[in-house]
């Protein structure tokens, strides 16, 4: 029986040296923005959706990373909520929406991420459609409140 790792479609994103140490980078894979993080002290790699589930902005790759009792986390630069990079859960309020996490591997100095799940691609398409609808309604993409985007759904 084949292992699950053999069923994953791996996408090469960059060389290890191209990713920031103790930081994140945004990548576009199959139409989905992902945030890939490198914890250089422990040489661990993590990937999540780049879109903040609360504000809807593609910003998580710019968030500060750290840990809480050994659990690696990222803080959203928009509102400072923290998410586990292992599980995606909201570490400030477990009842709130969490992140989708994506497998990462390093092989021969190259970083690979698993192709994002189709559900995440559909969510990204829906979010873009809502933003376009809101821009068409207001005539501007500036100062769009997250609640206005949420009201379209």
PDB file of C-alpha atoms in Angstrom:
ATOM      1  CA  UNK A   1       0.000   0.000   0.000  1.00  0.00           C
ATOM      2  CA  UNK A   2       1.372   3.425  -0.951  1.00  0.00           C
ATOM      3  CA  UNK A   3       1.888   5.949   1.819  1.00  0.00           C
ATOM      4  CA  UNK A   4      -0.014   9.213   1.817  1.00  0.00           C
ATOM      5  CA  UNK A   5       3.231  11.137   1.141  1.00  0.00           C
ATOM      6  CA  UNK A   6       3.455   9.341  -2.225  1.00  0.00           C
ATOM      7  CA  UNK A   7      -0.001  10.674  -3.192  1.00  0.00           C
ATOM      8  CA  UNK A   8       0.917  14.321  -2.571  1.00  0.00           C
ATOM      9  CA  UNK A   9       1.639  16.484  -5.615  1.00  0.00           C
ATOM     10  CA  UNK A  10       4.719  18.448  -4.575  1.00  0.00           C
ATOM     11  CA  UNK A  11       5.363  21.897  -6.044  1.00  0.00           C
ATOM     12  CA  UNK A  12       8.892  23.328  -5.957  1.00  0.00           C
ATOM     13  CA  UNK A  13       8.849  26.910  -4.695  1.00  0.00           C
ATOM     14  CA  UNK A  14      12.420  28.024  -4.017  1.00  0.00           C
ATOM     15  CA  UNK A  15      15.849  27.157  -2.737  1.00  0.00           C
ATOM     16  CA  UNK A  16      16.426  26.996   1.013  1.00  0.00           C
ATOM     17  CA  UNK A  17      18.753  29.999   0.715  1.00  0.00           C
ATOM     18  CA  UNK A  18      16.013  32.051  -1.011  1.00  0.00           C
ATOM     19  CA  UNK A  19      13.619  31.943   1.952  1.00  0.00           C
ATOM     20  CA  UNK A  20      14.070  34.385   4.826  1.00  0.00           C
ATOM     21  CA  UNK A  21      15.425  32.920   8.065  1.00  0.00           C
ATOM     22  CA  UNK A  22      12.829  33.117  10.828  1.00  0.00           C
ATOM     23  CA  UNK A  23      10.298  34.660   8.488  1.00  0.00           C
ATOM     24  CA  UNK A  24       7.789  34.016   5.777  1.00  0.00           C
ATOM     25  CA  UNK A  25       7.422  34.320   2.034  1.00  0.00           C
ATOM     26  CA  UNK A  26       4.280  34.392  -0.119  1.00  0.00           C
ATOM     27  CA  UNK A  27       4.010  32.006  -3.054  1.00  0.00           C
ATOM     28  CA  UNK A  28       1.276  31.447  -5.622  1.00  0.00           C
ATOM     29  CA  UNK A  29       0.499  27.776  -6.263  1.00  0.00           C
ATOM     30  CA  UNK A  30      -2.405  26.716  -8.473  1.00  0.00           C
ATOM     31  CA  UNK A  31      -4.056  30.125  -8.061  1.00  0.00           C
ATOM     32  CA  UNK A  32      -3.808  30.080  -4.257  1.00  0.00           C
ATOM     33  CA  UNK A  33      -1.523  32.309  -2.211  1.00  0.00           C
ATOM     34  CA  UNK A  34       0.361  30.387   0.446  1.00  0.00           C
ATOM     35  CA  UNK A  35       2.612  31.622   3.229  1.00  0.00           C
ATOM     36  CA  UNK A  36       5.759  29.535   3.744  1.00  0.00           C
ATOM     37  CA  UNK A  37       7.702  29.979   6.984  1.00  0.00           C
ATOM     38  CA  UNK A  38      11.214  28.910   7.964  1.00  0.00           C
ATOM     39  CA  UNK A  39      12.131  28.565  11.630  1.00  0.00           C
ATOM     40  CA  UNK A  40      15.900  28.540  11.175  1.00  0.00           C
ATOM     41  CA  UNK A  41      16.735  27.824  14.850  1.00  0.00           C
ATOM     42  CA  UNK A  42      14.968  24.434  14.639  1.00  0.00           C
ATOM     43  CA  UNK A  43      15.209  24.133  10.843  1.00  0.00           C
ATOM     44  CA  UNK A  44      11.449  23.573  10.590  1.00  0.00           C
ATOM     45  CA  UNK A  45       9.305  24.626   7.636  1.00  0.00           C
ATOM     46  CA  UNK A  46       5.572  25.364   7.661  1.00  0.00           C
ATOM     47  CA  UNK A  47       3.026  26.498   5.090  1.00  0.00           C
ATOM     48  CA  UNK A  48      -0.481  27.889   5.484  1.00  0.00           C
ATOM     49  CA  UNK A  49      -2.949  29.847   3.437  1.00  0.00           C
ATOM     50  CA  UNK A  50      -1.705  33.437   3.124  1.00  0.00           C
ATOM     51  CA  UNK A  51      -5.188  34.916   3.580  1.00  0.00           C
ATOM     52  CA  UNK A  52      -6.153  35.957   7.084  1.00  0.00           C
ATOM     53  CA  UNK A  53      -9.439  34.138   7.787  1.00  0.00           C
ATOM     54  CA  UNK A  54     -10.763  37.113   9.770  1.00  0.00           C
ATOM     55  CA  UNK A  55      -9.838  40.119   7.600  1.00  0.00           C
ATOM     56  CA  UNK A  56      -9.535  38.375   4.247  1.00  0.00           C
ATOM     57  CA  UNK A  57      -6.235  40.045   3.331  1.00  0.00           C
ATOM     58  CA  UNK A  58      -3.255  38.141   1.873  1.00  0.00           C
ATOM     59  CA  UNK A  59      -0.864  39.132   4.673  1.00  0.00           C
ATOM     60  CA  UNK A  60       0.123  36.174   6.843  1.00  0.00           C
ATOM     61  CA  UNK A  61       3.504  35.713   5.129  1.00  0.00           C
ATOM     62  CA  UNK A  62       4.416  39.138   6.575  1.00  0.00           C
ATOM     63  CA  UNK A  63       3.418  38.163  10.107  1.00  0.00           C
ATOM     64  CA  UNK A  64       5.813  37.773  13.004  1.00  0.00           C
ATOM     65  CA  UNK A  65       6.687  34.203  13.877  1.00  0.00           C
ATOM     66  CA  UNK A  66       7.566  32.786  17.273  1.00  0.00           C
ATOM     67  CA  UNK A  67       6.433  30.058  19.599  1.00  0.00           C
ATOM     68  CA  UNK A  68       4.196  29.555  22.572  1.00  0.00           C
ATOM     69  CA  UNK A  69       5.385  26.749  24.849  1.00  0.00           C
ATOM     70  CA  UNK A  70       7.132  25.117  21.903  1.00  0.00           C
ATOM     71  CA  UNK A  71       4.184  25.527  19.507  1.00  0.00           C
ATOM     72  CA  UNK A  72       5.317  27.497  16.415  1.00  0.00           C
ATOM     73  CA  UNK A  73       2.970  30.351  15.594  1.00  0.00           C
ATOM     74  CA  UNK A  74       2.456  33.345  13.338  1.00  0.00           C
ATOM     75  CA  UNK A  75       0.822  36.633  14.317  1.00  0.00           C
ATOM     76  CA  UNK A  76      -1.353  38.247  11.671  1.00  0.00           C
ATOM     77  CA  UNK A  77       0.050  41.716  10.917  1.00  0.00           C
ATOM     78  CA  UNK A  78      -3.503  43.095  10.590  1.00  0.00           C
ATOM     79  CA  UNK A  79      -4.876  42.294  14.045  1.00  0.00           C
ATOM     80  CA  UNK A  80      -2.120  40.332  15.858  1.00  0.00           C
ATOM     81  CA  UNK A  81      -4.196  37.165  16.338  1.00  0.00           C
ATOM     82  CA  UNK A  82      -1.877  34.182  16.485  1.00  0.00           C
ATOM     83  CA  UNK A  83      -2.234  30.870  14.689  1.00  0.00           C
ATOM     84  CA  UNK A  84      -0.475  27.556  15.213  1.00  0.00           C
ATOM     85  CA  UNK A  85       1.692  26.755  12.225  1.00  0.00           C
ATOM     86  CA  UNK A  86       1.333  23.024  12.917  1.00  0.00           C
ATOM     87  CA  UNK A  87      -2.457  22.816  13.171  1.00  0.00           C
ATOM     88  CA  UNK A  88      -3.708  26.201  11.918  1.00  0.00           C
ATOM     89  CA  UNK A  89      -5.852  26.765  15.026  1.00  0.00           C
ATOM     90  CA  UNK A  90      -6.452  30.284  16.311  1.00  0.00           C
ATOM     91  CA  UNK A  91      -4.345  30.323  19.490  1.00  0.00           C
ATOM     92  CA  UNK A  92      -6.255  33.308  20.911  1.00  0.00           C
ATOM     93  CA  UNK A  93      -9.754  31.873  20.522  1.00  0.00           C
ATOM     94  CA  UNK A  94     -10.252  28.247  19.487  1.00  0.00           C
ATOM     95  CA  UNK A  95     -13.857  28.993  18.487  1.00  0.00           C
ATOM     96  CA  UNK A  96     -12.716  31.290  15.662  1.00  0.00           C
ATOM     97  CA  UNK A  97     -11.862  30.241  12.129  1.00  0.00           C
ATOM     98  CA  UNK A  98      -8.479  28.605  11.682  1.00  0.00           C
ATOM     99  CA  UNK A  99      -5.903  28.415   8.890  1.00  0.00           C
ATOM    100  CA  UNK A 100      -5.452  25.666   6.364  1.00  0.00           C
ATOM    101  CA  UNK A 101      -1.991  24.155   6.792  1.00  0.00           C
ATOM    102  CA  UNK A 102      -0.069  22.676   3.884  1.00  0.00           C
ATOM    103  CA  UNK A 103       2.693  20.018   4.027  1.00  0.00           C
ATOM    104  CA  UNK A 104       6.240  21.238   3.300  1.00  0.00           C
ATOM    105  CA  UNK A 105       9.376  19.270   2.557  1.00  0.00           C
ATOM    106  CA  UNK A 106      12.988  20.119   1.802  1.00  0.00           C
ATOM    107  CA  UNK A 107      14.962  17.937  -0.584  1.00  0.00           C
ATOM    108  CA  UNK A 108      18.488  18.595  -1.860  1.00  0.00           C
ATOM    109  CA  UNK A 109      18.365  22.253  -0.862  1.00  0.00           C
ATOM    110  CA  UNK A 110      14.990  22.923  -2.537  1.00  0.00           C
ATOM    111  CA  UNK A 111      11.722  23.727  -0.732  1.00  0.00           C
ATOM    112  CA  UNK A 112       8.498  22.046  -1.863  1.00  0.00           C
ATOM    113  CA  UNK A 113       4.883  22.507  -0.778  1.00  0.00           C
ATOM    114  CA  UNK A 114       1.969  20.210  -1.402  1.00  0.00           C
ATOM    115  CA  UNK A 115      -0.538  21.386  -3.968  1.00  0.00           C
ATOM    116  CA  UNK A 116      -3.257  23.274  -2.049  1.00  0.00           C
ATOM    117  CA  UNK A 117      -6.534  21.430  -1.508  1.00  0.00           C
ATOM    118  CA  UNK A 118      -9.264  22.242  -4.034  1.00  0.00           C
ATOM    119  CA  UNK A 119     -11.461  23.614  -1.229  1.00  0.00           C
ATOM    120  CA  UNK A 120      -8.874  26.321  -0.540  1.00  0.00           C
ATOM    121  CA  UNK A 121      -8.767  27.246  -4.228  1.00  0.00           C
ATOM    122  CA  UNK A 122     -12.569  27.590  -4.245  1.00  0.00           C
ATOM    123  CA  UNK A 123     -12.460  29.782  -1.117  1.00  0.00           C
ATOM    124  CA  UNK A 124      -9.850  32.033  -2.745  1.00  0.00           C
ATOM    125  CA  UNK A 125     -11.997  32.351  -5.888  1.00  0.00           C
ATOM    126  CA  UNK A 126     -15.064  33.231  -3.801  1.00  0.00           C
ATOM    127  CA  UNK A 127     -13.097  35.827  -1.838  1.00  0.00           C
ATOM    128  CA  UNK A 128     -11.762  37.439  -5.048  1.00  0.00           C
ATOM    129  CA  UNK A 129     -15.284  37.521  -6.504  1.00  0.00           C
ATOM    130  CA  UNK A 130     -16.609  39.259  -3.374  1.00  0.00           C
ATOM    131  CA  UNK A 131     -13.808  41.826  -3.534  1.00  0.00           C
ATOM    132  CA  UNK A 132     -14.529  42.530  -7.212  1.00  0.00           C
ATOM    133  CA  UNK A 133     -18.252  42.870  -6.468  1.00  0.00           C
ATOM    134  CA  UNK A 134     -17.524  45.283  -3.632  1.00  0.00           C
ATOM    135  CA  UNK A 135     -15.118  47.332  -5.777  1.00  0.00           C
ATOM    136  CA  UNK A 136     -17.740  47.501  -8.527  1.00  0.00           C
ATOM    137  CA  UNK A 137     -20.355  48.664  -6.009  1.00  0.00           C
ATOM    138  CA  UNK A 138     -18.158  51.264  -4.293  1.00  0.00           C
ATOM    139  CA  UNK A 139     -15.887  52.242  -7.186  1.00  0.00           C
ATOM    140  CA  UNK A 140     -12.823  51.801  -4.966  1.00  0.00           C
ATOM    141  CA  UNK A 141     -10.666  49.147  -3.418  1.00  0.00           C
ATOM    142  CA  UNK A 142      -9.414  51.473  -0.705  1.00  0.00           C
ATOM    143  CA  UNK A 143     -10.511  51.233   2.892  1.00  0.00           C
ATOM    144  CA  UNK A 144     -12.772  48.251   2.409  1.00  0.00           C
ATOM    145  CA  UNK A 145     -13.937  47.092   5.803  1.00  0.00           C
ATOM    146  CA  UNK A 146     -13.837  43.320   6.394  1.00  0.00           C
ATOM    147  CA  UNK A 147     -17.436  43.453   7.586  1.00  0.00           C
ATOM    148  CA  UNK A 148     -18.476  44.794   4.166  1.00  0.00           C
ATOM    149  CA  UNK A 149     -16.827  41.826   2.430  1.00  0.00           C
ATOM    150  CA  UNK A 150     -18.377  39.427   4.938  1.00  0.00           C
ATOM    151  CA  UNK A 151     -21.830  40.946   4.328  1.00  0.00           C
ATOM    152  CA  UNK A 152     -21.653  39.886   0.689  1.00  0.00           C
ATOM    153  CA  UNK A 153     -21.561  36.207   1.637  1.00  0.00           C
TER     154      UNK A 153
END
